[in-house]
């Protein structure tokens, strides 16, 4: 990887074509520019015609930090289950190793960046539902808009090949100008209406919960997260932009994400960080234990207090804390976390929340942390692999990317992954949405069913299926 002071992208492309000819290889050239402010949703919508089906969207929960990718200059995809995190890391490293990068802003979330995720369980038999998503899928975009602390940047990534000539730069420049002009337009979208909502055998799901809980009482499994799927049918093709717009407005303190692949779109608003790596600083989140929001302030406070003092939810949460703390201590030093959980309040639900921070050892990479942590007992259970095996045996659905890691990694090894909950897969005029719940020995099937009904609300509301 060569990071050189700013000269013209044109010279860089010319140098890369020469290098491609010499090494018979493809060479990435990447340029980061500060640009005038631009609406993230308008940029995403402006890419619909030329890059539709090849876009991603990402918003960080606590600050105005967006990354929107249009087009795919490189895809890293595999259905291989073994060492999938290592293989993605290796292919990404080889791709940027030869890159020529013009970056004189040096702001995280700009420059060559891979965005994507991993399926929850690559060893579960894959169904047609997720046929458009490999079990590891990352896109490096042609253009990426980044909004970081109020400043807007455009990253242009081009892969130069030996057959390219000097006209290649002109083509890229024209594409970039056309895109920036389009991103200034205002977009209108047709409203959609929900015509049907189907669930596969809800009573059977409750029976499976009761069966799993009986097993937890005997051990050795201590916790298992079981999920449900709703299949929604609408009166016309679902536009991604209005769903994103509602998620951004209704789920302010969640990660809002969308990843398009071959015409389908995986989309959601997750409150749960899996891991963030910023130089040698590592951040993770324990989020497990739930209760509804109150209809008024007094009721909300009473519900929050009862969650903080409920043994079943405290144990459900503590299993997550114990596992994440151990995983972080295996890979980091100076691991610190609060002694007890606090409340994380979202629009429809409130959770027990414990943040964990640590200092990464020198050779610890972001994807090695993702591998170590996924799935936490908030999404799988405890012990990890026996719980995942129980889910594989009992759950009559294909989670695909639901509850898997989704996020980004940049060319300097920094990045962030959320767990892809409060999410759904949009397929034309239909969508599958998913919701899970942590089962422990004191769980009650009806209560867990109601908890998952609340967790469907962010996506149902964003799809216009319920009044939010
Ligand atoms: C598995 C999900 O939520 C997890 C995260 C927060 C609270 C949870 C719970 O209380 O069960 C779950 O562990 C989901 O939203 O589908
Ligand atoms: Mg729960």
CSV table of C-alpha atoms and ligand atoms in Angstrom, one decimal:
chain,number,residue,atom,x,y,z
A,1,UNK,CA,0.0,0.0,0.0
A,2,UNK,CA,1.4,3.4,-1.1
A,3,UNK,CA,-0.1,6.5,0.6
A,4,UNK,CA,1.3,9.5,-1.3
A,5,UNK,CA,0.8,13.2,-1.0
A,6,UNK,CA,-2.0,14.7,-3.1
A,7,UNK,CA,-1.4,14.8,-6.8
A,8,UNK,CA,-3.9,14.2,-9.6
A,9,UNK,CA,-6.0,11.0,-9.6
A,10,UNK,CA,-5.1,11.1,-13.3
A,11,UNK,CA,-1.4,10.6,-12.6
A,12,UNK,CA,-2.2,7.8,-10.1
A,13,UNK,CA,-4.4,6.0,-12.6
A,14,UNK,CA,-1.6,6.2,-15.2
A,15,UNK,CA,0.9,4.9,-12.7
A,16,UNK,CA,-1.4,2.1,-11.7
A,17,UNK,CA,-2.0,1.0,-15.3
A,18,UNK,CA,1.8,0.9,-15.8
A,19,UNK,CA,2.1,-1.2,-12.6
A,20,UNK,CA,-0.8,-3.5,-13.7
A,21,UNK,CA,1.0,-4.1,-17.1
A,22,UNK,CA,4.3,-4.8,-15.3
A,23,UNK,CA,2.8,-7.2,-12.7
A,24,UNK,CA,-0.1,-8.5,-14.8
A,25,UNK,CA,-2.3,-7.6,-11.8
A,26,UNK,CA,-5.2,-5.3,-11.0
A,27,UNK,CA,-4.2,-2.3,-9.0
A,28,UNK,CA,-6.6,-0.2,-6.8
A,29,UNK,CA,-6.2,3.5,-7.0
A,30,UNK,CA,-8.1,5.4,-4.3
A,31,UNK,CA,-8.6,9.1,-3.7
A,32,UNK,CA,-10.2,10.9,-0.8
A,33,UNK,CA,-11.6,14.4,-1.3
A,34,UNK,CA,-13.3,16.9,1.0
A,35,UNK,CA,-16.6,17.9,-0.8
A,36,UNK,CA,-19.5,20.2,-0.1
A,37,UNK,CA,-22.2,18.8,2.3
A,38,UNK,CA,-24.5,16.2,0.7
A,39,UNK,CA,-27.5,14.4,2.1
A,40,UNK,CA,-26.6,10.7,2.7
A,41,UNK,CA,-30.0,9.5,1.6
A,42,UNK,CA,-29.9,11.7,-1.6
A,43,UNK,CA,-26.5,10.3,-2.4
A,44,UNK,CA,-27.8,6.7,-1.9
A,45,UNK,CA,-30.9,7.5,-4.0
A,46,UNK,CA,-28.8,9.2,-6.7
A,47,UNK,CA,-27.0,5.9,-7.1
A,48,UNK,CA,-30.2,3.9,-7.7
A,49,UNK,CA,-30.3,4.0,-11.5
A,50,UNK,CA,-26.6,3.3,-12.2
A,51,UNK,CA,-25.6,1.3,-9.0
A,52,UNK,CA,-29.0,-0.1,-7.8
A,53,UNK,CA,-28.5,-3.5,-6.2
A,54,UNK,CA,-24.8,-2.6,-5.5
A,55,UNK,CA,-25.2,-0.1,-2.7
A,56,UNK,CA,-24.6,0.0,1.0
A,57,UNK,CA,-25.7,2.4,3.8
A,58,UNK,CA,-24.3,2.8,7.3
A,59,UNK,CA,-25.0,5.2,10.1
A,60,UNK,CA,-23.3,5.2,13.5
A,61,UNK,CA,-25.8,5.5,16.4
A,62,UNK,CA,-24.2,8.2,18.5
A,63,UNK,CA,-22.8,10.8,16.1
A,64,UNK,CA,-23.6,12.0,12.6
A,65,UNK,CA,-21.3,9.5,11.1
A,66,UNK,CA,-22.4,8.0,7.7
A,67,UNK,CA,-20.8,5.9,5.1
A,68,UNK,CA,-22.7,5.3,1.8
A,69,UNK,CA,-21.2,3.1,-0.9
A,70,UNK,CA,-22.2,3.0,-4.6
A,71,UNK,CA,-21.1,0.4,-7.1
A,72,UNK,CA,-18.7,-2.5,-6.4
A,73,UNK,CA,-15.1,-2.1,-7.5
A,74,UNK,CA,-14.2,-5.3,-5.6
A,75,UNK,CA,-16.3,-8.0,-4.0
A,76,UNK,CA,-15.0,-10.4,-1.3
A,77,UNK,CA,-17.5,-13.3,-1.1
A,78,UNK,CA,-17.4,-16.9,0.0
A,79,UNK,CA,-19.6,-19.6,1.3
A,80,UNK,CA,-16.6,-21.4,2.9
A,81,UNK,CA,-17.4,-21.9,6.6
A,82,UNK,CA,-13.9,-22.8,7.8
A,83,UNK,CA,-11.7,-19.8,8.8
A,84,UNK,CA,-14.1,-17.4,7.0
A,85,UNK,CA,-13.0,-14.4,9.0
A,86,UNK,CA,-9.3,-15.1,8.2
A,87,UNK,CA,-10.0,-15.6,4.5
A,88,UNK,CA,-11.8,-12.2,4.3
A,89,UNK,CA,-8.9,-10.5,6.1
A,90,UNK,CA,-6.3,-12.1,3.8
A,91,UNK,CA,-8.1,-11.2,0.6
A,92,UNK,CA,-8.7,-7.6,1.8
A,93,UNK,CA,-5.1,-7.3,2.8
A,94,UNK,CA,-3.8,-8.5,-0.6
A,95,UNK,CA,-6.2,-6.1,-2.3
A,96,UNK,CA,-5.0,-2.9,-0.5
A,97,UNK,CA,-1.3,-4.0,-0.3
A,98,UNK,CA,-0.7,-3.0,-3.9
A,99,UNK,CA,-3.0,0.1,-3.7
A,100,UNK,CA,-2.1,3.6,-4.6
A,101,UNK,CA,-3.9,5.8,-2.2
A,102,UNK,CA,-4.3,9.6,-2.3
A,103,UNK,CA,-5.4,10.5,1.2
A,104,UNK,CA,-4.4,13.7,2.8
A,105,UNK,CA,-7.4,13.9,5.2
A,106,UNK,CA,-6.7,10.7,7.2
A,107,UNK,CA,-10.1,10.5,8.7
A,108,UNK,CA,-11.5,7.1,9.8
A,109,UNK,CA,-14.3,5.9,7.6
A,110,UNK,CA,-12.8,7.4,4.5
A,111,UNK,CA,-10.4,5.9,1.9
A,112,UNK,CA,-10.5,2.2,0.7
A,113,UNK,CA,-13.1,0.5,2.9
A,114,UNK,CA,-14.8,-2.9,2.8
A,115,UNK,CA,-18.4,-3.0,4.0
A,116,UNK,CA,-20.4,-6.1,4.6
A,117,UNK,CA,-20.9,-9.0,7.0
A,118,UNK,CA,-21.1,-12.7,7.8
A,119,UNK,CA,-24.1,-15.0,8.1
A,120,UNK,CA,-25.0,-16.1,11.6
A,121,UNK,CA,-24.2,-19.8,11.1
A,122,UNK,CA,-22.4,-21.0,8.0
A,123,UNK,CA,-22.9,-24.6,9.0
A,124,UNK,CA,-26.7,-24.3,8.9
A,125,UNK,CA,-28.2,-25.5,5.7
A,126,UNK,CA,-28.8,-22.5,3.5
A,127,UNK,CA,-32.2,-22.0,1.9
A,128,UNK,CA,-33.3,-20.1,-1.3
A,129,UNK,CA,-34.2,-17.2,1.0
A,130,UNK,CA,-30.6,-16.1,1.3
A,131,UNK,CA,-29.4,-17.3,-2.1
A,132,UNK,CA,-28.3,-13.7,-3.0
A,133,UNK,CA,-25.9,-13.5,0.0
A,134,UNK,CA,-22.7,-15.5,0.4
A,135,UNK,CA,-22.0,-16.5,4.0
A,136,UNK,CA,-19.2,-13.9,3.9
A,137,UNK,CA,-20.0,-10.9,1.7
A,138,UNK,CA,-18.0,-7.6,1.5
A,139,UNK,CA,-18.1,-4.8,-1.1
A,140,UNK,CA,-15.5,-2.2,-1.8
A,141,UNK,CA,-17.5,0.6,-3.4
A,142,UNK,CA,-16.7,2.6,-6.6
A,143,UNK,CA,-17.7,5.7,-4.7
A,144,UNK,CA,-18.2,6.2,-1.0
A,145,UNK,CA,-19.7,9.3,0.7
A,146,UNK,CA,-18.5,9.7,4.3
A,147,UNK,CA,-19.9,12.2,6.7
A,148,UNK,CA,-17.7,12.5,9.8
A,149,UNK,CA,-18.2,15.1,12.5
A,150,UNK,CA,-20.0,17.4,10.1
A,151,UNK,CA,-17.4,17.2,7.3
A,152,UNK,CA,-18.3,15.4,4.0
A,153,UNK,CA,-15.8,13.4,2.0
A,154,UNK,CA,-15.9,11.4,-1.2
A,155,UNK,CA,-13.7,8.4,-1.8
A,156,UNK,CA,-13.2,7.3,-5.4
A,157,UNK,CA,-11.9,3.7,-5.9
A,158,UNK,CA,-10.9,2.5,-9.3
A,159,UNK,CA,-9.3,-0.9,-10.1
A,160,UNK,CA,-6.8,-0.4,-13.0
A,161,UNK,CA,-6.1,-3.3,-15.3
A,162,UNK,CA,-3.4,-3.8,-17.9
A,163,UNK,CA,-6.0,-3.3,-20.7
A,164,UNK,CA,-6.9,0.2,-19.5
A,165,UNK,CA,-5.5,3.3,-21.2
A,166,UNK,CA,-5.6,7.0,-20.5
A,167,UNK,CA,-9.3,7.4,-21.4
A,168,UNK,CA,-10.1,5.3,-18.3
A,169,UNK,CA,-9.4,8.4,-16.1
A,170,UNK,CA,-11.9,10.5,-18.2
A,171,UNK,CA,-14.6,7.8,-17.8
A,172,UNK,CA,-14.1,7.8,-14.0
A,173,UNK,CA,-14.1,11.6,-13.8
A,174,UNK,CA,-17.3,11.9,-15.9
A,175,UNK,CA,-19.0,9.2,-13.6
A,176,UNK,CA,-18.0,11.1,-10.5
A,177,UNK,CA,-19.3,14.5,-11.8
A,178,UNK,CA,-22.6,12.9,-12.9
A,179,UNK,CA,-23.0,11.3,-9.5
A,180,UNK,CA,-22.3,14.5,-7.5
A,181,UNK,CA,-24.8,16.4,-9.7
A,182,UNK,CA,-27.5,13.7,-9.2
A,183,UNK,CA,-26.9,13.7,-5.4
A,184,UNK,CA,-28.2,17.3,-5.2
A,185,UNK,CA,-31.7,16.3,-6.4
A,186,UNK,CA,-34.7,15.8,-4.1
A,187,UNK,CA,-36.3,12.4,-4.3
A,188,UNK,CA,-40.0,11.4,-3.9
A,189,UNK,CA,-41.1,7.8,-3.2
A,190,UNK,CA,-44.5,6.0,-3.7
A,191,UNK,CA,-46.1,4.9,-0.4
A,192,UNK,CA,-46.5,1.1,0.0
A,193,UNK,CA,-49.2,-0.8,2.0
A,194,UNK,CA,-48.9,-4.1,3.8
A,195,UNK,CA,-51.4,-6.6,2.3
A,196,UNK,CA,-50.4,-9.7,4.2
A,197,UNK,CA,-48.4,-10.9,7.2
A,198,UNK,CA,-47.6,-14.5,7.6
A,199,UNK,CA,-45.9,-16.4,10.4
A,200,UNK,CA,-44.8,-20.0,10.2
A,201,UNK,CA,-46.5,-22.0,13.1
A,202,UNK,CA,-46.4,-19.5,16.0
A,203,UNK,CA,-47.7,-22.2,18.5
A,204,UNK,CA,-44.9,-24.6,17.4
A,205,UNK,CA,-42.4,-21.8,18.1
A,206,UNK,CA,-43.8,-21.4,21.7
A,207,UNK,CA,-43.6,-25.2,22.1
A,208,UNK,CA,-40.0,-25.2,21.0
A,209,UNK,CA,-39.3,-22.5,23.5
A,210,UNK,CA,-40.8,-24.6,26.3
A,211,UNK,CA,-38.8,-27.6,25.1
A,212,UNK,CA,-35.5,-25.7,25.1
A,213,UNK,CA,-36.2,-24.2,28.5
A,214,UNK,CA,-36.9,-27.7,30.0
A,215,UNK,CA,-33.5,-28.6,28.6
A,216,UNK,CA,-31.8,-25.6,30.2
A,217,UNK,CA,-33.1,-26.7,33.6
A,218,UNK,CA,-31.1,-29.9,33.2
A,219,UNK,CA,-28.0,-28.3,31.6
A,220,UNK,CA,-25.3,-28.2,30.4
A,221,UNK,CA,-26.7,-25.5,28.2
A,222,UNK,CA,-27.3,-22.4,30.2
A,223,UNK,CA,-28.8,-20.0,27.5
A,224,UNK,CA,-30.1,-20.3,24.0
A,225,UNK,CA,-31.4,-17.5,21.8
A,226,UNK,CA,-34.3,-18.5,19.6
A,227,UNK,CA,-35.6,-16.4,16.7
A,228,UNK,CA,-38.9,-16.0,14.8
A,229,UNK,CA,-39.6,-14.9,11.2
A,230,UNK,CA,-42.5,-12.9,9.8
A,231,UNK,CA,-43.0,-12.9,6.0
A,232,UNK,CA,-44.6,-9.6,4.8
A,233,UNK,CA,-46.3,-9.0,1.4
A,234,UNK,CA,-46.9,-5.5,0.0
A,235,UNK,CA,-48.9,-4.1,-2.8
A,236,UNK,CA,-45.8,-3.0,-4.8
A,237,UNK,CA,-42.0,-3.3,-4.9
A,238,UNK,CA,-40.5,-2.0,-1.7
A,239,UNK,CA,-38.3,1.1,-2.2
A,240,UNK,CA,-35.2,1.0,0.1
A,241,UNK,CA,-34.9,4.8,0.5
A,242,UNK,CA,-38.2,5.4,2.4
A,243,UNK,CA,-37.5,2.4,4.7
A,244,UNK,CA,-34.0,3.9,5.5
A,245,UNK,CA,-35.6,7.3,6.0
A,246,UNK,CA,-38.0,6.0,8.6
A,247,UNK,CA,-35.3,3.9,10.3
A,248,UNK,CA,-33.1,7.0,10.5
A,249,UNK,CA,-36.0,9.1,12.0
A,250,UNK,CA,-37.4,6.4,14.4
A,251,UNK,CA,-34.2,4.6,15.6
A,252,UNK,CA,-31.9,7.5,16.3
A,253,UNK,CA,-29.6,5.7,18.7
A,254,UNK,CA,-29.1,2.5,16.6
A,255,UNK,CA,-26.8,1.5,13.8
A,256,UNK,CA,-28.8,1.9,10.6
A,257,UNK,CA,-27.5,-0.4,7.8
A,258,UNK,CA,-28.5,-1.6,4.4
A,259,UNK,CA,-26.5,-4.0,2.1
A,260,UNK,CA,-27.8,-4.7,-1.4
A,261,UNK,CA,-26.9,-7.9,-3.2
A,262,UNK,CA,-28.2,-9.0,-6.6
A,263,UNK,CA,-31.5,-7.2,-6.2
A,264,UNK,CA,-32.2,-8.2,-2.6
A,265,UNK,CA,-31.5,-5.9,0.4
A,266,UNK,CA,-30.6,-6.7,4.0
A,267,UNK,CA,-31.6,-3.7,6.1
A,268,UNK,CA,-32.1,-2.9,9.8
A,269,UNK,CA,-31.5,-0.7,12.8
A,270,UNK,CA,-29.4,-2.4,15.5
A,271,UNK,CA,-28.8,-1.1,18.9
A,272,UNK,CA,-26.0,-3.5,19.5
A,273,UNK,CA,-22.3,-3.0,18.8
A,274,UNK,CA,-20.3,-6.2,18.4
A,275,UNK,CA,-16.9,-4.6,18.3
A,276,UNK,CA,-15.1,-1.4,17.3
A,277,UNK,CA,-11.4,-1.0,16.8
A,278,UNK,CA,-9.8,2.4,16.7
A,279,UNK,CA,-6.1,2.0,16.5
A,280,UNK,CA,-5.4,-0.1,19.6
A,281,UNK,CA,-8.6,0.8,21.4
A,282,UNK,CA,-11.3,-1.9,21.4
A,283,UNK,CA,-15.0,-1.3,22.3
A,284,UNK,CA,-17.7,-4.0,22.7
A,285,UNK,CA,-21.2,-4.0,24.1
A,286,UNK,CA,-23.2,-6.4,26.2
A,287,UNK,CA,-26.9,-6.0,25.4
A,288,UNK,CA,-29.3,-8.5,26.7
A,289,UNK,CA,-32.4,-8.4,28.9
A,290,UNK,CA,-35.5,-6.5,27.6
A,291,UNK,CA,-38.8,-4.9,28.6
A,292,UNK,CA,-41.3,-2.6,26.8
A,293,UNK,CA,-41.2,1.2,27.0
A,294,UNK,CA,-43.9,2.8,29.2
A,295,UNK,CA,-46.9,4.7,27.8
A,296,UNK,CA,-45.8,7.7,30.0
A,297,UNK,CA,-42.8,8.7,31.9
A,298,UNK,CA,-43.9,7.2,35.3
A,299,UNK,CA,-44.7,3.8,33.7
A,300,UNK,CA,-41.5,3.9,31.7
A,301,UNK,CA,-39.4,4.5,34.8
A,302,UNK,CA,-41.2,1.7,36.7
A,303,UNK,CA,-40.7,-0.7,33.8
A,304,UNK,CA,-37.0,0.3,33.6
A,305,UNK,CA,-36.6,-0.2,37.4
A,306,UNK,CA,-38.2,-3.7,37.2
A,307,UNK,CA,-35.9,-4.7,34.4
A,308,UNK,CA,-32.8,-3.6,36.5
A,309,UNK,CA,-34.0,-5.8,39.4
A,310,UNK,CA,-35.4,-8.8,37.5
A,311,UNK,CA,-33.4,-12.0,38.2
A,312,UNK,CA,-34.2,-13.7,34.9
A,313,UNK,CA,-33.1,-10.7,32.8
A,314,UNK,CA,-30.1,-10.1,35.0
A,315,UNK,CA,-28.9,-13.7,34.5
A,316,UNK,CA,-29.6,-13.4,30.8
A,317,UNK,CA,-27.5,-10.3,30.7
A,318,UNK,CA,-24.7,-11.6,33.0
A,319,UNK,CA,-24.0,-14.5,30.6
A,320,UNK,CA,-23.2,-12.0,27.9
A,321,UNK,CA,-21.0,-9.9,30.2
A,322,UNK,CA,-19.1,-13.0,31.3
A,323,UNK,CA,-18.4,-14.2,27.8
A,324,UNK,CA,-17.5,-10.8,26.3
A,325,UNK,CA,-15.2,-9.9,29.3
A,326,UNK,CA,-13.4,-13.3,28.9
A,327,UNK,CA,-13.1,-12.8,25.1
A,328,UNK,CA,-11.7,-9.3,25.5
A,329,UNK,CA,-9.3,-10.4,28.2
A,330,UNK,CA,-7.9,-13.1,25.8
A,331,UNK,CA,-7.0,-10.5,23.2
A,332,UNK,CA,-6.7,-7.1,25.0
A,333,UNK,CA,-5.1,-5.6,28.1
A,334,UNK,CA,-6.7,-3.0,30.5
A,335,UNK,CA,-10.2,-4.5,30.0
A,336,UNK,CA,-12.7,-2.3,32.0
A,337,UNK,CA,-16.5,-2.5,32.4
A,338,UNK,CA,-19.0,-1.2,34.9
A,339,UNK,CA,-19.9,-3.5,37.8
A,340,UNK,CA,-23.6,-3.5,36.9
A,341,UNK,CA,-25.8,-2.9,33.9
A,342,UNK,CA,-27.6,0.4,33.0
A,343,UNK,CA,-30.6,0.9,30.8
A,344,UNK,CA,-30.5,1.5,27.1
A,345,UNK,CA,-33.8,3.1,26.1
A,346,UNK,CA,-35.0,2.8,22.4
A,347,UNK,CA,-38.2,3.8,20.7
A,348,UNK,CA,-40.1,0.6,21.3
A,349,UNK,CA,-38.0,-1.3,23.9
A,350,UNK,CA,-35.4,-0.9,26.7
A,351,UNK,CA,-32.5,-3.2,27.4
A,352,UNK,CA,-29.8,-3.9,30.0
A,353,UNK,CA,-26.6,-2.5,28.7
A,354,UNK,CA,-22.9,-2.9,29.8
A,355,UNK,CA,-20.1,-1.3,27.7
A,356,UNK,CA,-16.7,-3.0,27.7
A,357,UNK,CA,-13.4,-1.4,26.6
A,358,UNK,CA,-9.9,-2.7,26.2
A,359,UNK,CA,-6.4,-2.1,24.7
A,360,UNK,CA,-5.7,-4.5,21.7
A,361,UNK,CA,-2.5,-6.5,21.7
A,362,UNK,CA,-0.3,-5.5,18.8
A,363,UNK,CA,-1.2,-8.4,16.5
A,364,UNK,CA,-4.9,-8.4,17.2
A,365,UNK,CA,-6.9,-7.5,14.1
A,366,UNK,CA,-10.5,-6.3,13.9
A,367,UNK,CA,-11.7,-9.5,12.1
A,368,UNK,CA,-9.9,-11.7,14.7
A,369,UNK,CA,-12.0,-9.9,17.4
A,370,UNK,CA,-15.2,-10.4,15.3
A,371,UNK,CA,-14.4,-14.1,15.1
A,372,UNK,CA,-13.6,-14.3,18.8
A,373,UNK,CA,-16.9,-12.6,19.8
A,374,UNK,CA,-19.4,-13.9,17.3
A,375,UNK,CA,-21.9,-15.0,18.4
A,376,UNK,CA,-22.1,-13.5,21.8
A,377,UNK,CA,-24.7,-15.1,24.2
A,378,UNK,CA,-27.0,-12.2,23.2
A,379,UNK,CA,-27.5,-13.9,19.8
A,380,UNK,CA,-26.4,-17.5,20.3
A,381,UNK,CA,-26.2,-18.7,23.9
A,382,UNK,CA,-23.9,-20.3,26.4
A,383,UNK,CA,-21.7,-22.4,26.0
A,384,UNK,CA,-21.3,-20.9,22.5
A,385,UNK,CA,-21.0,-23.8,20.1
A,386,UNK,CA,-23.5,-26.1,21.9
A,387,UNK,CA,-26.0,-23.2,21.8
A,388,UNK,CA,-25.4,-22.6,18.1
A,389,UNK,CA,-25.9,-26.4,17.5
A,390,UNK,CA,-29.2,-26.3,19.5
A,391,UNK,CA,-30.3,-23.3,17.4
A,392,UNK,CA,-29.4,-25.3,14.2
A,393,UNK,CA,-31.4,-28.2,15.5
A,394,UNK,CA,-34.5,-26.4,16.8
A,395,UNK,CA,-35.0,-23.2,14.8
A,396,UNK,CA,-37.2,-23.7,11.7
A,397,UNK,CA,-35.9,-20.7,9.8
A,398,UNK,CA,-32.8,-19.6,7.9
A,399,UNK,CA,-31.3,-16.6,9.8
A,400,UNK,CA,-28.9,-15.8,7.0
A,401,UNK,CA,-27.3,-12.4,8.0
A,402,UNK,CA,-29.8,-11.9,10.8
A,403,UNK,CA,-27.9,-11.7,14.2
A,404,UNK,CA,-24.6,-11.9,12.3
A,405,UNK,CA,-21.8,-9.3,12.3
A,406,UNK,CA,-22.3,-6.4,9.9
A,407,UNK,CA,-20.0,-3.4,9.5
A,408,UNK,CA,-16.9,-2.0,7.9
A,409,UNK,CA,-13.1,-2.2,8.0
A,410,UNK,CA,-10.8,0.5,6.5
A,411,UNK,CA,-7.4,0.3,4.9
A,412,UNK,CA,-5.7,1.1,8.2
A,413,UNK,CA,-7.2,-1.8,10.1
A,414,UNK,CA,-9.8,0.3,11.9
A,415,UNK,CA,-13.6,-0.3,11.7
A,416,UNK,CA,-16.7,-1.3,13.5
A,417,UNK,CA,-19.3,-4.2,13.5
A,418,UNK,CA,-22.8,-4.3,14.8
A,419,UNK,CA,-24.9,-7.4,15.3
A,420,UNK,CA,-27.6,-7.4,12.6
A,421,UNK,CA,-30.7,-7.5,14.7
A,422,UNK,CA,-34.0,-5.5,14.3
A,423,UNK,CA,-33.5,-6.3,10.6
A,424,UNK,CA,-35.0,-7.9,7.6
A,425,UNK,CA,-34.4,-9.1,4.0
A,426,UNK,CA,-36.3,-7.1,1.3
A,427,UNK,CA,-37.1,-9.0,-1.9
A,428,UNK,CA,-39.2,-7.1,-4.4
A,429,UNK,CA,-42.7,-6.6,-2.9
A,430,UNK,CA,-42.0,-9.1,0.0
A,431,UNK,CA,-39.8,-9.0,3.1
A,432,UNK,CA,-38.8,-11.4,5.8
A,433,UNK,CA,-38.2,-9.8,9.2
A,434,UNK,CA,-36.6,-11.5,12.2
A,435,UNK,CA,-36.7,-11.2,16.0
A,436,UNK,CA,-35.0,-13.4,18.7
A,437,UNK,CA,-35.0,-13.6,22.5
A,438,UNK,CA,-32.6,-15.0,25.1
A,439,UNK,CA,-33.9,-18.2,26.7
A,440,UNK,CA,-32.7,-19.1,30.2
A,441,UNK,CA,-34.1,-21.6,32.7
A,442,UNK,CA,-36.7,-19.2,34.1
A,443,UNK,CA,-38.0,-18.1,30.6
A,444,UNK,CA,-41.7,-18.4,29.9
A,445,UNK,CA,-42.8,-19.0,26.3
A,446,UNK,CA,-45.6,-16.4,26.2
A,447,UNK,CA,-43.4,-13.7,27.7
A,448,UNK,CA,-40.6,-14.4,25.2
A,449,UNK,CA,-43.2,-14.4,22.4
A,450,UNK,CA,-44.4,-10.9,23.4
A,451,UNK,CA,-40.7,-9.7,23.7
A,452,UNK,CA,-40.1,-10.8,20.1
A,453,UNK,CA,-43.3,-9.0,19.0
A,454,UNK,CA,-41.8,-5.8,20.4
A,455,UNK,CA,-38.5,-6.4,18.5
A,456,UNK,CA,-40.4,-6.7,15.2
A,457,UNK,CA,-41.7,-3.2,15.6
A,458,UNK,CA,-38.7,-1.2,14.3
A,459,UNK,CA,-38.9,-3.0,10.9
A,460,UNK,CA,-42.7,-3.2,10.8
A,461,UNK,CA,-42.9,0.5,11.5
A,462,UNK,CA,-40.2,1.4,8.9
A,463,UNK,CA,-42.0,-0.8,6.3
A,464,UNK,CA,-45.3,1.0,7.1
A,465,UNK,CA,-46.8,-2.1,8.6
A,466,UNK,CA,-47.7,-0.4,11.9
A,467,UNK,CA,-48.2,3.1,13.1
A,468,UNK,CA,-44.9,3.7,14.8
B,1,LIG,C1,-31.8,-11.3,19.6
B,1,LIG,C2,-32.3,-10.1,19.7
B,1,LIG,O1,-32.1,-9.3,20.8
B,1,LIG,C3,-30.9,-9.5,21.6
B,1,LIG,C4,-30.4,-8.2,22.0
B,1,LIG,C5,-30.9,-7.5,23.0
B,1,LIG,C6,-31.8,-8.2,23.9
B,1,LIG,C7,-32.1,-9.5,23.8
B,1,LIG,C8,-33.0,-10.2,24.8
B,1,LIG,O2,-33.4,-9.6,25.8
B,1,LIG,O3,-33.4,-11.3,24.5
B,1,LIG,C9,-31.4,-10.3,22.8
B,1,LIG,O4,-30.3,-11.0,23.4
B,1,LIG,C10,-33.2,-9.5,18.7
B,1,LIG,O5,-33.5,-8.3,18.8
B,1,LIG,O6,-33.6,-10.2,17.7
B,2,LIG,MG1,-34.6,-11.3,26.5
